[in-house]
């Protein structure tokens, strides 16, 4: 049940993050969605010209793993909503900082530079939204399970 719940939470939070970043890029012109999906620096994988959908699936796979880890940690004891939120903010902390290596390592993709403060702020805002979705979706899933029993 933990894995299924983690997959559900990871899928929806990852989908919302991706769509939010795509929308932010469209509205602002700042290429954070491009940065989110970019894999051109990964050996072998980066040599293939993947479709946007495939690159989005790569992003979702990472989110599924985060969702599973989050549920595993959340289920270890009874947390309040505030504690679940702090847990998600700590768990997703590396995603905020990934902006820098992803920007720096990009080979061919037209992504923001590591010094682009505006892009970094959009990146942080989107990933904070992602982090806040984890406890909301976790509690939503808990309520649905409690109601169906």
PDB file of C-alpha atoms in Angstrom:
ATOM      1  CA  UNK A   1       0.000   0.000   0.000  1.00  0.00           C
ATOM      2  CA  UNK A   2       2.881   2.374   0.800  1.00  0.00           C
ATOM      3  CA  UNK A   3       4.357   1.939  -2.669  1.00  0.00           C
ATOM      4  CA  UNK A   4       1.017   2.489  -4.403  1.00  0.00           C
ATOM      5  CA  UNK A   5       0.359   5.577  -2.309  1.00  0.00           C
ATOM      6  CA  UNK A   6       3.886   6.860  -3.037  1.00  0.00           C
ATOM      7  CA  UNK A   7       3.403   6.293  -6.765  1.00  0.00           C
ATOM      8  CA  UNK A   8       0.080   8.150  -6.688  1.00  0.00           C
ATOM      9  CA  UNK A   9       1.537  11.094  -4.769  1.00  0.00           C
ATOM     10  CA  UNK A  10       4.691  11.140  -6.898  1.00  0.00           C
ATOM     11  CA  UNK A  11       2.723  11.034 -10.142  1.00  0.00           C
ATOM     12  CA  UNK A  12       0.327  13.866  -9.313  1.00  0.00           C
ATOM     13  CA  UNK A  13       2.888  16.139  -7.685  1.00  0.00           C
ATOM     14  CA  UNK A  14       5.333  15.552 -10.569  1.00  0.00           C
ATOM     15  CA  UNK A  15       2.628  16.160 -13.164  1.00  0.00           C
ATOM     16  CA  UNK A  16       1.595  19.418 -11.495  1.00  0.00           C
ATOM     17  CA  UNK A  17       5.230  20.532 -11.158  1.00  0.00           C
ATOM     18  CA  UNK A  18       5.892  19.867 -14.838  1.00  0.00           C
ATOM     19  CA  UNK A  19       2.737  21.608 -16.011  1.00  0.00           C
ATOM     20  CA  UNK A  20       3.406  24.565 -13.712  1.00  0.00           C
ATOM     21  CA  UNK A  21       6.940  24.938 -15.054  1.00  0.00           C
ATOM     22  CA  UNK A  22       5.758  24.624 -18.638  1.00  0.00           C
ATOM     23  CA  UNK A  23       3.164  27.345 -17.991  1.00  0.00           C
ATOM     24  CA  UNK A  24       5.740  29.568 -16.239  1.00  0.00           C
ATOM     25  CA  UNK A  25       8.092  29.198 -19.201  1.00  0.00           C
ATOM     26  CA  UNK A  26       5.321  30.041 -21.655  1.00  0.00           C
ATOM     27  CA  UNK A  27       4.259  33.145 -19.691  1.00  0.00           C
ATOM     28  CA  UNK A  28       7.740  34.458 -18.818  1.00  0.00           C
ATOM     29  CA  UNK A  29       9.936  33.101 -21.600  1.00  0.00           C
ATOM     30  CA  UNK A  30      12.384  31.849 -18.953  1.00  0.00           C
ATOM     31  CA  UNK A  31      13.311  28.288 -19.977  1.00  0.00           C
ATOM     32  CA  UNK A  32      12.913  26.480 -16.654  1.00  0.00           C
ATOM     33  CA  UNK A  33      10.723  23.748 -18.141  1.00  0.00           C
ATOM     34  CA  UNK A  34      13.445  23.099 -20.699  1.00  0.00           C
ATOM     35  CA  UNK A  35      15.908  22.837 -17.812  1.00  0.00           C
ATOM     36  CA  UNK A  36      13.619  20.429 -15.922  1.00  0.00           C
ATOM     37  CA  UNK A  37      13.451  18.037 -18.877  1.00  0.00           C
ATOM     38  CA  UNK A  38      17.020  18.368 -20.141  1.00  0.00           C
ATOM     39  CA  UNK A  39      19.062  15.153 -20.141  1.00  0.00           C
ATOM     40  CA  UNK A  40      21.634  16.033 -22.812  1.00  0.00           C
ATOM     41  CA  UNK A  41      24.535  15.872 -20.332  1.00  0.00           C
ATOM     42  CA  UNK A  42      23.866  12.254 -19.258  1.00  0.00           C
ATOM     43  CA  UNK A  43      26.175   9.801 -21.046  1.00  0.00           C
ATOM     44  CA  UNK A  44      24.399   7.594 -23.620  1.00  0.00           C
ATOM     45  CA  UNK A  45      20.903   8.891 -22.706  1.00  0.00           C
ATOM     46  CA  UNK A  46      21.902  12.438 -23.656  1.00  0.00           C
ATOM     47  CA  UNK A  47      22.938  11.356 -27.146  1.00  0.00           C
ATOM     48  CA  UNK A  48      19.376  10.412 -28.078  1.00  0.00           C
ATOM     49  CA  UNK A  49      16.955  13.038 -29.352  1.00  0.00           C
ATOM     50  CA  UNK A  50      14.077  12.183 -27.006  1.00  0.00           C
ATOM     51  CA  UNK A  51      10.560  13.516 -27.458  1.00  0.00           C
ATOM     52  CA  UNK A  52       9.206  15.976 -24.911  1.00  0.00           C
ATOM     53  CA  UNK A  53       6.826  13.290 -23.637  1.00  0.00           C
ATOM     54  CA  UNK A  54       9.688  10.835 -23.044  1.00  0.00           C
ATOM     55  CA  UNK A  55      11.735  13.489 -21.228  1.00  0.00           C
ATOM     56  CA  UNK A  56       8.638  14.278 -19.143  1.00  0.00           C
ATOM     57  CA  UNK A  57       8.346  10.583 -18.266  1.00  0.00           C
ATOM     58  CA  UNK A  58      12.000  10.704 -17.067  1.00  0.00           C
ATOM     59  CA  UNK A  59      11.001  13.621 -14.825  1.00  0.00           C
ATOM     60  CA  UNK A  60       7.967  11.682 -13.552  1.00  0.00           C
ATOM     61  CA  UNK A  61      10.115   8.657 -12.702  1.00  0.00           C
ATOM     62  CA  UNK A  62      12.200  10.835 -10.375  1.00  0.00           C
ATOM     63  CA  UNK A  63       9.000  12.199  -8.844  1.00  0.00           C
ATOM     64  CA  UNK A  64       7.638   8.673  -8.345  1.00  0.00           C
ATOM     65  CA  UNK A  65      10.775   7.761  -6.400  1.00  0.00           C
ATOM     66  CA  UNK A  66      10.447  10.917  -4.264  1.00  0.00           C
ATOM     67  CA  UNK A  67       6.781  10.065  -3.642  1.00  0.00           C
ATOM     68  CA  UNK A  68       7.629   6.543  -2.474  1.00  0.00           C
ATOM     69  CA  UNK A  69      10.412   7.792  -0.179  1.00  0.00           C
ATOM     70  CA  UNK A  70       8.115  10.490   1.207  1.00  0.00           C
ATOM     71  CA  UNK A  71       5.347   8.003   2.028  1.00  0.00           C
ATOM     72  CA  UNK A  72       7.833   5.589   3.548  1.00  0.00           C
ATOM     73  CA  UNK A  73       9.175   8.333   5.838  1.00  0.00           C
ATOM     74  CA  UNK A  74       5.703   9.717   6.611  1.00  0.00           C
ATOM     75  CA  UNK A  75       4.365   6.279   7.583  1.00  0.00           C
ATOM     76  CA  UNK A  76       7.159   5.655  10.095  1.00  0.00           C
ATOM     77  CA  UNK A  77       5.205   7.526  12.763  1.00  0.00           C
ATOM     78  CA  UNK A  78       2.123   9.691  13.172  1.00  0.00           C
ATOM     79  CA  UNK A  79       3.043  13.172  11.951  1.00  0.00           C
ATOM     80  CA  UNK A  80       0.976  16.341  12.141  1.00  0.00           C
ATOM     81  CA  UNK A  81       0.335  18.184   8.880  1.00  0.00           C
ATOM     82  CA  UNK A  82       2.989  20.738   9.849  1.00  0.00           C
ATOM     83  CA  UNK A  83       5.533  17.989  10.459  1.00  0.00           C
ATOM     84  CA  UNK A  84       4.638  16.368   7.131  1.00  0.00           C
ATOM     85  CA  UNK A  85       5.226  19.732   5.456  1.00  0.00           C
ATOM     86  CA  UNK A  86       8.632  20.144   7.092  1.00  0.00           C
ATOM     87  CA  UNK A  87       9.482  16.570   6.081  1.00  0.00           C
ATOM     88  CA  UNK A  88       8.611  17.338   2.455  1.00  0.00           C
ATOM     89  CA  UNK A  89      10.602  20.586   2.464  1.00  0.00           C
ATOM     90  CA  UNK A  90      13.669  18.752   3.786  1.00  0.00           C
ATOM     91  CA  UNK A  91      13.236  15.808   1.404  1.00  0.00           C
ATOM     92  CA  UNK A  92      12.947  18.093  -1.627  1.00  0.00           C
ATOM     93  CA  UNK A  93      15.775  20.433  -0.588  1.00  0.00           C
ATOM     94  CA  UNK A  94      18.177  18.919  -3.147  1.00  0.00           C
ATOM     95  CA  UNK A  95      15.726  19.748  -5.961  1.00  0.00           C
ATOM     96  CA  UNK A  96      16.071  23.478  -5.255  1.00  0.00           C
ATOM     97  CA  UNK A  97      19.845  23.258  -5.571  1.00  0.00           C
ATOM     98  CA  UNK A  98      19.771  21.069  -8.699  1.00  0.00           C
ATOM     99  CA  UNK A  99      19.192  24.267 -10.671  1.00  0.00           C
ATOM    100  CA  UNK A 100      22.919  25.010 -10.585  1.00  0.00           C
ATOM    101  CA  UNK A 101      24.424  21.728 -11.778  1.00  0.00           C
ATOM    102  CA  UNK A 102      21.641  21.216 -14.336  1.00  0.00           C
ATOM    103  CA  UNK A 103      22.238  24.708 -15.754  1.00  0.00           C
ATOM    104  CA  UNK A 104      25.988  24.261 -15.725  1.00  0.00           C
ATOM    105  CA  UNK A 105      26.031  20.761 -17.245  1.00  0.00           C
ATOM    106  CA  UNK A 106      23.613  21.414 -20.132  1.00  0.00           C
ATOM    107  CA  UNK A 107      25.377  20.705 -23.415  1.00  0.00           C
ATOM    108  CA  UNK A 108      23.081  21.733 -26.253  1.00  0.00           C
ATOM    109  CA  UNK A 109      19.833  22.725 -24.582  1.00  0.00           C
ATOM    110  CA  UNK A 110      18.931  26.396 -24.413  1.00  0.00           C
ATOM    111  CA  UNK A 111      18.562  26.618 -20.629  1.00  0.00           C
ATOM    112  CA  UNK A 112      19.118  29.452 -18.141  1.00  0.00           C
ATOM    113  CA  UNK A 113      22.648  30.087 -16.973  1.00  0.00           C
ATOM    114  CA  UNK A 114      23.579  29.173 -13.399  1.00  0.00           C
ATOM    115  CA  UNK A 115      23.728  32.899 -12.616  1.00  0.00           C
ATOM    116  CA  UNK A 116      20.189  33.672 -13.864  1.00  0.00           C
ATOM    117  CA  UNK A 117      18.502  34.834 -10.643  1.00  0.00           C
ATOM    118  CA  UNK A 118      15.050  35.189 -12.236  1.00  0.00           C
ATOM    119  CA  UNK A 119      15.156  31.600 -13.500  1.00  0.00           C
ATOM    120  CA  UNK A 120      16.403  30.384 -10.129  1.00  0.00           C
ATOM    121  CA  UNK A 121      13.508  32.116  -8.344  1.00  0.00           C
ATOM    122  CA  UNK A 122      10.955  30.531 -10.712  1.00  0.00           C
ATOM    123  CA  UNK A 123      12.676  27.175 -10.195  1.00  0.00           C
ATOM    124  CA  UNK A 124      12.470  27.581  -6.397  1.00  0.00           C
ATOM    125  CA  UNK A 125       8.818  28.681  -6.530  1.00  0.00           C
ATOM    126  CA  UNK A 126       7.841  25.684  -8.649  1.00  0.00           C
ATOM    127  CA  UNK A 127       9.728  23.222  -6.453  1.00  0.00           C
ATOM    128  CA  UNK A 128       8.301  24.742  -3.273  1.00  0.00           C
ATOM    129  CA  UNK A 129       4.866  24.171  -4.811  1.00  0.00           C
ATOM    130  CA  UNK A 130       5.910  20.570  -5.429  1.00  0.00           C
ATOM    131  CA  UNK A 131       7.088  20.207  -1.817  1.00  0.00           C
ATOM    132  CA  UNK A 132       3.800  21.596  -0.496  1.00  0.00           C
ATOM    133  CA  UNK A 133       1.817  19.234  -2.712  1.00  0.00           C
ATOM    134  CA  UNK A 134       3.350  16.169  -1.058  1.00  0.00           C
ATOM    135  CA  UNK A 135       1.675  16.581   2.358  1.00  0.00           C
ATOM    136  CA  UNK A 136      -1.578  17.819   0.788  1.00  0.00           C
ATOM    137  CA  UNK A 137      -1.789  14.766  -1.474  1.00  0.00           C
ATOM    138  CA  UNK A 138      -0.690  12.488   1.377  1.00  0.00           C
ATOM    139  CA  UNK A 139      -3.513  13.742   3.618  1.00  0.00           C
ATOM    140  CA  UNK A 140      -5.991  13.613   0.714  1.00  0.00           C
ATOM    141  CA  UNK A 141      -5.074   9.978   0.079  1.00  0.00           C
ATOM    142  CA  UNK A 142      -5.397   9.216   3.809  1.00  0.00           C
ATOM    143  CA  UNK A 143      -8.898  10.713   3.929  1.00  0.00           C
ATOM    144  CA  UNK A 144     -10.022   8.796   0.829  1.00  0.00           C
ATOM    145  CA  UNK A 145      -8.740   5.544   2.331  1.00  0.00           C
ATOM    146  CA  UNK A 146     -10.429   6.236   5.678  1.00  0.00           C
ATOM    147  CA  UNK A 147     -13.730   7.069   3.939  1.00  0.00           C
ATOM    148  CA  UNK A 148     -13.674   3.886   1.842  1.00  0.00           C
ATOM    149  CA  UNK A 149     -13.118   1.591   4.829  1.00  0.00           C
TER     150      UNK A 149
END
